[in-house]
Amino acid sequence: MKDSNISENDVITQPVKIAARNVQVYYGDNHAIKDVNVEIDDKTVTAFIGPSGCGKSTFLRCINRMNDTIDICRVTGDIEIDGEDIYDRKVDPVQLRAKVGMVFQKPNPFPKSIYDNVAYGPRIHGLARNKAELDDIVERALKRGAIWNEVKDRLNEPGTGLSGGQQQRLCIARAVATEPEVLLMDEPCSALDPIATAQVEELIDELRQNYSVVIVTHSMQQAARVSQKTAFFHLGHLVEFGDTDKIFTAPEDPRTESYITGRIG
Amino acid sequence: MTQLFSSISASVLVLIVLGLGIVGYVTMRSRAIASGGGDARNLHSLPSYYGANAAMMIAIPSLLVMVLWMLLQPMVIQNTVIKLIPDQMVSEGSSVGLVMSDVRRIADGLDAAVAQGAMSGQEAAGLDAVETDVRSRLAEVGVALGSDVQAPILAAAQKYRLLSQSWRAAMVAVVLVMALAGLGFAYRQTDKDFRARNVVEAGVKGLLIIAASLAILTTVGIVFSMLFESINFFRMHPWQDFFLGGSWAPNFRGNSDLSILPLLWGTLYISFIALLVAVPIGLFAAIYLSEYAGPKVRSAAKPLLEILAGIPTIVYGLFALLTVGPFLVNIFGRGDNGVLGVDWMSGATSVLTAGLVMGIMLIPFVSSLSDDIINAVPQSLRDGSYGLGATHSETVRQVILPAALPGIVGAILLAASRAIGETMIVVLGAGAIARFSGNPFEGMTTITTRIVSQLTGDTDFASAETLVAFALGLTLFVLTLALNVLALYIVRKYREQYE
Ligand SMILES: Nc1ncnc2c1ncn2[C@@H]1O[C@H](COP(=O)(O)OP(=O)(O)OP(=O)(O)O)[C@@H](O)[C@H]1O
Ligand SMILES: [Mg+2]
């Protein structure tokens, strides 16, 4: 079943990684996501854009079942990753989240040292056989998070002592350290300066070689720069989804056009 | 006039002052409006602030004076009256306090006699101990005296009555004058440009400061009273024995061994066992309730735990004495021939009994504090951990507990200081034998139980055996204070690290 909004001449070169069908999300009585259908490709960067409160984070959290932790939240519909329904009872959400990493909208470093923050995932999943390997993983993750140079001399200081932007990159490093297959990034550059932003975008581009990346962003330029596909959400609906170039140059829906030209939001 | 004033009781006086305050409030409020030409917008402050200012001016200084006066008056009167009593009467085996209480008792008796009409005012003032049998006269009006009244005491009592009356009258006069002066002052102040709002603001602040300093002063007062008695104790008893001696053997004929060390050992041993019980159970209960339990379980279990916290400790003591103690004897001793067939425990009172029951008492204390602390850990940290594929218990162990640790350590230390100060459970559950021993099945005793036993029954406040209670109390106070300071220090240190 293909989403009607995907343009006819969209050439799909990559296999579908994540497929969502008729997804509805309710927070109590609040219907936050309304009937969303989308197919997210492997080895592709997909951007979610849309005005504040339209449900981008909510939908993103459905993909790794983070909404399970919210008591009042109810999700219906199907979401498949690699053809497997992730809301199936057989699926262990803990296992799923190891595969589908997430960078949260608000930086949330653990009250531990910088090193332990990054080593948290690898330790839990037993990714390192010895201390040297773990050191390696941590260093590589921090380098990919574009923060290595700033913290390499203070790895034992608490992660909570970093600046907001540094914390954000630490959280990115923490997420990539577990080598997820899918990385969900909720506004990962909201507190970053242009240089760090460029580095993170470079990282996203690099991750695309192997993984599928979904990024929520409020910056049209960023969406245009890093993503191949773009989804526009509005009031809980997925209004339009397609190639980034097309969304930004010739949007089909008037609401999309209004938003990217700055009239909604 | 003096008659009238001295007949006004303190509570009536307070009511009069408060009434004046209300009058001041109403009149100054309308005076302020009038001064603004009937339009409240012309005033510097809202009209009610002018009223409140007047009420403050009337009530606060006069009531403060009244409180101070009532505190100081007995001391002043006592100093005058005591001169009437010959020195040897005081020194003959009794203290100034005892003599003064006799004096007060007779004075009260005379007051009662006059109030009931059994004596006229003049008669009461002119009684003579030699001619009249004061004791029987007072017995007629229902005031029983322990012994016949001696002349100097009666004279002192009469003087006491006289002074009390005139001082009371003077106090009423001064307080009323101050209240009226406050009203007059407020009247002068009330004007449309007067900054009543700022004055009221300062007044509110002052009131809060008074409340805060009262709390602190009381603590200081408690410490000092303990300190003085402790100093008296150390005059009579060598401090080396108290702090460094090896045994506790009070002997009311004097020459006792009064060392705190065996008691301290008992206290710490029992508290340690209590914490061994309370900390794991309380902490796990808190983790279960805040992290795993559904809303239904939580809403049922939390109040139940809190009921546990509301049980008076004497009830726990009975539980220790009647249930836990015999139960332990059945297991570890020969009670009903013993479950384990060992003979380690002979009596129901033991360190283990008291420690277990005290631990049960502390469970809700630890769990409800820890529960609050765990709940305060931000959800975003949990999300971060789940988002990396951690399980629930991994998240609890590696993220939530470390984040909550400072608070939990604080909770544990608070629980420890409660355990150290706990009395009733150990009175009933731990026994009364002071000794150094590592055997938890033996009875032992604690600082608090010894304070109780040294101060109950026939006590003589001039002997070291009684006064040792104050030194014990002071040591206990210092101990718990140190524990609390340590708790604060640890909490702060962790907070610096994690914030
Ligand atoms: N934990 C929650 N409980 C209840 N309602 C929620 C919760 N989280 C989000 N919502 C509601 O769901 C809707 C979508 O929120 P969401 O966080 O997904 O928006 P968003 O698109 O990410 O916005 P932003 O760009 O500001 O981050 C909002 O109406 C919000 O009020
Ligand atoms: Mg969001």
Coordinates of C-alpha atoms in Angstrom, one line a residue, chain A:
Chain A
M1 CA 0.0 0.0 0.0
K2 CA 1.6 3.2 -1.1
D3 CA 1.0 6.6 0.4
S4 CA -1.1 8.6 -2.1
N5 CA 1.1 11.7 -1.5
I6 CA 4.2 10.1 -2.8
S7 CA 4.7 11.5 -6.3
E8 CA 4.3 9.1 -9.2
N9 CA 7.8 9.6 -10.7
D10 CA 9.6 9.0 -7.4
V11 CA 12.2 6.5 -8.2
I12 CA 12.7 4.2 -5.2
T13 CA 16.3 3.1 -5.2
Q14 CA 16.5 1.9 -1.6
P15 CA 14.5 -0.8 0.1
V16 CA 11.8 0.3 2.6
K17 CA 13.1 0.3 6.2
I18 CA 10.2 1.6 8.1
A19 CA 6.6 1.3 7.0
A20 CA 3.7 3.0 8.9
R21 CA 0.1 2.3 8.1
N22 CA -2.9 4.1 9.5
V23 CA -1.1 5.1 12.6
Q24 CA -3.2 7.0 15.1
V25 CA -1.9 8.3 18.4
Y26 CA -4.0 9.5 21.3
Y27 CA -2.9 11.3 24.5
G28 CA -6.0 10.6 26.6
D29 CA -8.6 12.3 24.4
N30 CA -6.2 14.3 22.4
H31 CA -5.9 12.8 19.0
A32 CA -2.2 13.8 18.3
I33 CA -1.5 11.7 15.1
K34 CA -4.2 11.2 12.6
D35 CA -4.0 8.4 10.1
V36 CA -0.4 8.6 9.1
N37 CA 0.9 6.4 6.3
V38 CA 4.6 6.7 5.4
E39 CA 7.4 4.5 4.1
I40 CA 10.9 5.5 5.1
D41 CA 13.8 4.1 3.1
D42 CA 16.9 2.5 4.2
K43 CA 20.2 4.4 3.8
T44 CA 18.3 7.6 3.5
V45 CA 17.9 10.7 5.5
T46 CA 14.2 11.6 6.0
A47 CA 13.3 15.0 7.4
F48 CA 10.1 15.7 9.4
I49 CA 9.1 19.3 9.2
G50 CA 6.0 21.1 10.4
P51 CA 4.8 23.7 12.9
S52 CA 5.2 23.3 16.6
G53 CA 2.8 20.9 18.2
C54 CA 1.9 19.2 15.0
G55 CA 3.1 15.8 16.2
K56 CA 6.6 15.3 14.8
S57 CA 8.1 14.2 18.0
T58 CA 5.1 12.0 18.8
F59 CA 5.3 10.2 15.5
L60 CA 9.1 9.8 15.9
R61 CA 8.6 8.3 19.3
C62 CA 6.2 5.7 17.8
I63 CA 9.1 4.3 15.8
N64 CA 11.0 3.1 18.8
R65 CA 8.0 2.6 21.0
M66 CA 9.1 5.3 23.4
N67 CA 5.4 6.2 23.7
D68 CA 5.0 3.1 25.8
T69 CA 6.5 4.9 28.7
I70 CA 3.7 7.5 28.7
D71 CA 0.7 6.1 30.6
I72 CA -2.0 8.0 28.8
C73 CA -0.5 7.5 25.3
R74 CA -2.3 5.0 23.0
V75 CA -1.0 4.0 19.5
T76 CA -3.0 2.1 16.9
G77 CA -2.1 1.0 13.4
D78 CA 0.9 -0.8 12.1
I79 CA 4.5 0.1 12.0
E80 CA 6.9 -2.3 10.5
I81 CA 10.7 -2.2 10.5
D82 CA 12.3 -4.6 8.0
G83 CA 8.8 -6.1 7.5
E84 CA 8.3 -6.9 11.1
D85 CA 5.5 -5.3 13.1
I86 CA 7.1 -3.6 16.0
Y87 CA 3.9 -3.4 18.0
D88 CA 3.5 -7.1 17.7
R89 CA 3.4 -8.8 21.1
K90 CA 6.4 -10.9 20.3
V91 CA 8.6 -7.9 19.9
D92 CA 10.6 -6.8 22.9
P93 CA 10.6 -3.0 23.0
V94 CA 14.0 -3.1 24.8
Q95 CA 15.6 -5.0 21.9
L96 CA 13.9 -2.7 19.4
R97 CA 15.3 0.4 21.0
A98 CA 18.8 -1.0 20.8
K99 CA 18.2 -1.2 17.1
V100 CA 16.4 2.1 16.7
G101 CA 18.4 4.8 18.5
M102 CA 17.1 8.2 19.5
V103 CA 18.4 11.6 20.2
F104 CA 15.8 13.5 22.2
Q105 CA 14.6 17.1 21.6
K106 CA 15.9 18.2 25.0
P107 CA 19.5 17.1 25.8
N108 CA 19.3 14.5 28.7
P109 CA 22.8 13.5 29.7
F110 CA 22.9 11.0 32.6
P111 CA 24.4 12.3 35.9
K112 CA 27.5 10.4 35.1
S113 CA 30.9 11.2 33.6
I114 CA 31.1 12.0 30.0
Y115 CA 32.9 8.7 29.4
D116 CA 30.2 6.7 31.2
N117 CA 27.5 8.5 29.3
V118 CA 28.8 7.3 26.0
A119 CA 29.8 3.9 27.3
Y120 CA 26.3 3.3 28.7
G121 CA 24.8 1.7 25.6
P122 CA 27.9 -0.3 24.6
R123 CA 28.2 -1.7 28.2
I124 CA 24.5 -2.7 28.4
H125 CA 24.7 -4.5 25.1
G126 CA 28.1 -5.9 25.6
L127 CA 29.6 -4.4 22.5
A128 CA 33.1 -4.2 23.9
R129 CA 35.2 -7.1 24.9
N130 CA 37.7 -5.2 27.0
K131 CA 38.5 -1.7 28.3
A132 CA 40.6 -0.8 25.3
E133 CA 37.8 -1.6 22.9
L134 CA 35.4 0.4 25.0
D135 CA 37.8 3.3 25.0
D136 CA 37.9 3.0 21.2
I137 CA 34.1 3.0 20.9
V138 CA 33.8 6.0 23.1
E139 CA 36.4 8.0 21.3
R140 CA 34.9 7.2 17.9
A141 CA 31.4 8.1 19.1
L142 CA 32.6 11.4 20.6
K143 CA 34.4 12.2 17.3
R144 CA 31.3 11.5 15.3
G145 CA 29.3 13.6 17.7
A146 CA 31.8 16.5 16.9
I147 CA 32.6 17.0 20.5
W148 CA 35.8 14.9 21.0
N149 CA 38.1 17.9 20.9
E150 CA 36.2 19.7 23.6
V151 CA 36.0 16.9 26.0
K152 CA 39.0 14.6 25.4
D153 CA 40.8 16.1 28.5
R154 CA 37.8 15.9 30.8
L155 CA 36.2 12.5 30.1
N156 CA 35.8 11.9 33.8
E157 CA 33.9 15.1 34.5
P158 CA 30.1 14.9 34.7
G159 CA 28.2 15.2 31.5
T160 CA 25.7 17.4 33.1
G161 CA 28.4 20.1 33.5
L162 CA 28.6 20.7 29.8
S163 CA 27.0 23.6 28.0
G164 CA 23.6 23.0 26.3
G165 CA 25.0 22.6 22.9
Q166 CA 27.8 20.3 24.1
Q167 CA 25.2 18.2 26.0
Q168 CA 23.2 17.9 22.7
R169 CA 26.3 16.6 20.9
L170 CA 27.1 14.3 23.8
C171 CA 23.6 12.8 23.5
I172 CA 24.2 12.3 19.7
A173 CA 27.5 10.6 20.5
R174 CA 25.8 8.4 23.1
A175 CA 23.1 7.4 20.6
V176 CA 25.6 6.5 17.8
A177 CA 27.8 4.6 20.2
T178 CA 25.4 1.7 20.2
E179 CA 25.5 1.4 16.4
P180 CA 21.8 1.5 15.8
E181 CA 20.3 0.6 12.4
V182 CA 17.9 3.5 12.5
L183 CA 18.7 6.8 14.2
L184 CA 15.8 9.1 15.2
M185 CA 17.0 12.6 15.8
D186 CA 14.6 15.1 17.3
E187 CA 15.9 18.6 16.6
P188 CA 19.5 17.6 17.2
C189 CA 20.9 21.0 16.2
S190 CA 18.5 23.3 18.0
A191 CA 21.2 24.5 20.4
L192 CA 24.2 24.3 18.2
D193 CA 26.3 27.0 16.6
P194 CA 26.8 26.9 12.8
I195 CA 30.1 25.1 13.0
A196 CA 28.8 22.3 15.2
T197 CA 25.7 22.2 13.1
A198 CA 27.8 21.6 10.0
Q199 CA 29.7 18.9 11.8
V200 CA 26.5 17.1 12.9
E201 CA 25.1 17.4 9.4
E202 CA 28.3 15.8 8.2
L203 CA 27.8 13.0 10.7
I204 CA 24.2 12.5 9.4
D205 CA 25.5 12.3 5.9
E206 CA 28.1 9.7 7.0
L207 CA 25.5 7.7 8.9
R208 CA 23.4 7.5 5.7
Q209 CA 26.0 5.2 4.2
N210 CA 24.8 2.4 6.5
Y211 CA 21.7 3.5 8.3
S212 CA 18.4 5.1 8.0
V213 CA 18.2 8.5 9.7
V214 CA 15.0 10.4 10.5
I215 CA 15.6 14.0 11.6
V216 CA 13.0 16.5 13.0
T217 CA 14.0 20.0 12.2
H218 CA 12.6 23.5 12.2
S219 CA 15.2 24.7 9.8
M220 CA 14.1 24.4 6.1
Q221 CA 17.7 24.9 5.0
Q222 CA 18.8 22.1 7.2
A223 CA 16.1 19.8 5.8
A224 CA 17.0 20.8 2.3
R225 CA 20.7 20.3 3.0
V226 CA 20.7 16.9 4.7
S227 CA 17.6 15.0 3.7
Q228 CA 16.6 13.1 0.6
K229 CA 13.0 12.7 1.6
T230 CA 10.9 15.2 3.5
A231 CA 7.6 14.7 5.3
F232 CA 5.4 17.7 6.2
F233 CA 3.1 17.3 9.2
H234 CA 0.3 19.7 10.1
L235 CA -2.1 19.3 13.0
G236 CA -1.5 15.6 13.3
H237 CA -1.8 14.9 9.6
L238 CA 1.0 13.9 7.3
V239 CA 0.2 16.4 4.6
E240 CA 2.8 15.7 2.1
F241 CA 5.7 13.3 1.8
G242 CA 8.2 13.0 -1.0
D243 CA 11.6 13.8 -2.4
T244 CA 13.1 16.8 -0.6
D245 CA 13.8 18.6 -3.8
K246 CA 10.3 18.3 -4.9
I247 CA 8.7 19.4 -1.6
F248 CA 10.8 22.5 -1.5
T249 CA 10.5 23.5 -5.2
A250 CA 7.1 22.2 -6.2
P251 CA 4.9 21.3 -3.2
E252 CA 1.5 19.8 -4.2
D253 CA -0.4 20.8 -1.1
P254 CA -1.2 24.5 -0.5
R255 CA -0.5 24.0 3.2
T256 CA 3.0 22.8 2.5
E257 CA 3.7 25.7 0.3
S258 CA 2.4 28.1 2.9
Y259 CA 4.6 26.6 5.5
I260 CA 7.9 26.5 3.6
T261 CA 7.3 30.0 2.4
G262 CA 6.7 31.1 6.0
R263 CA 3.0 31.6 6.1
I264 CA 2.0 28.9 8.6
G265 CA 3.8 28.2 11.8

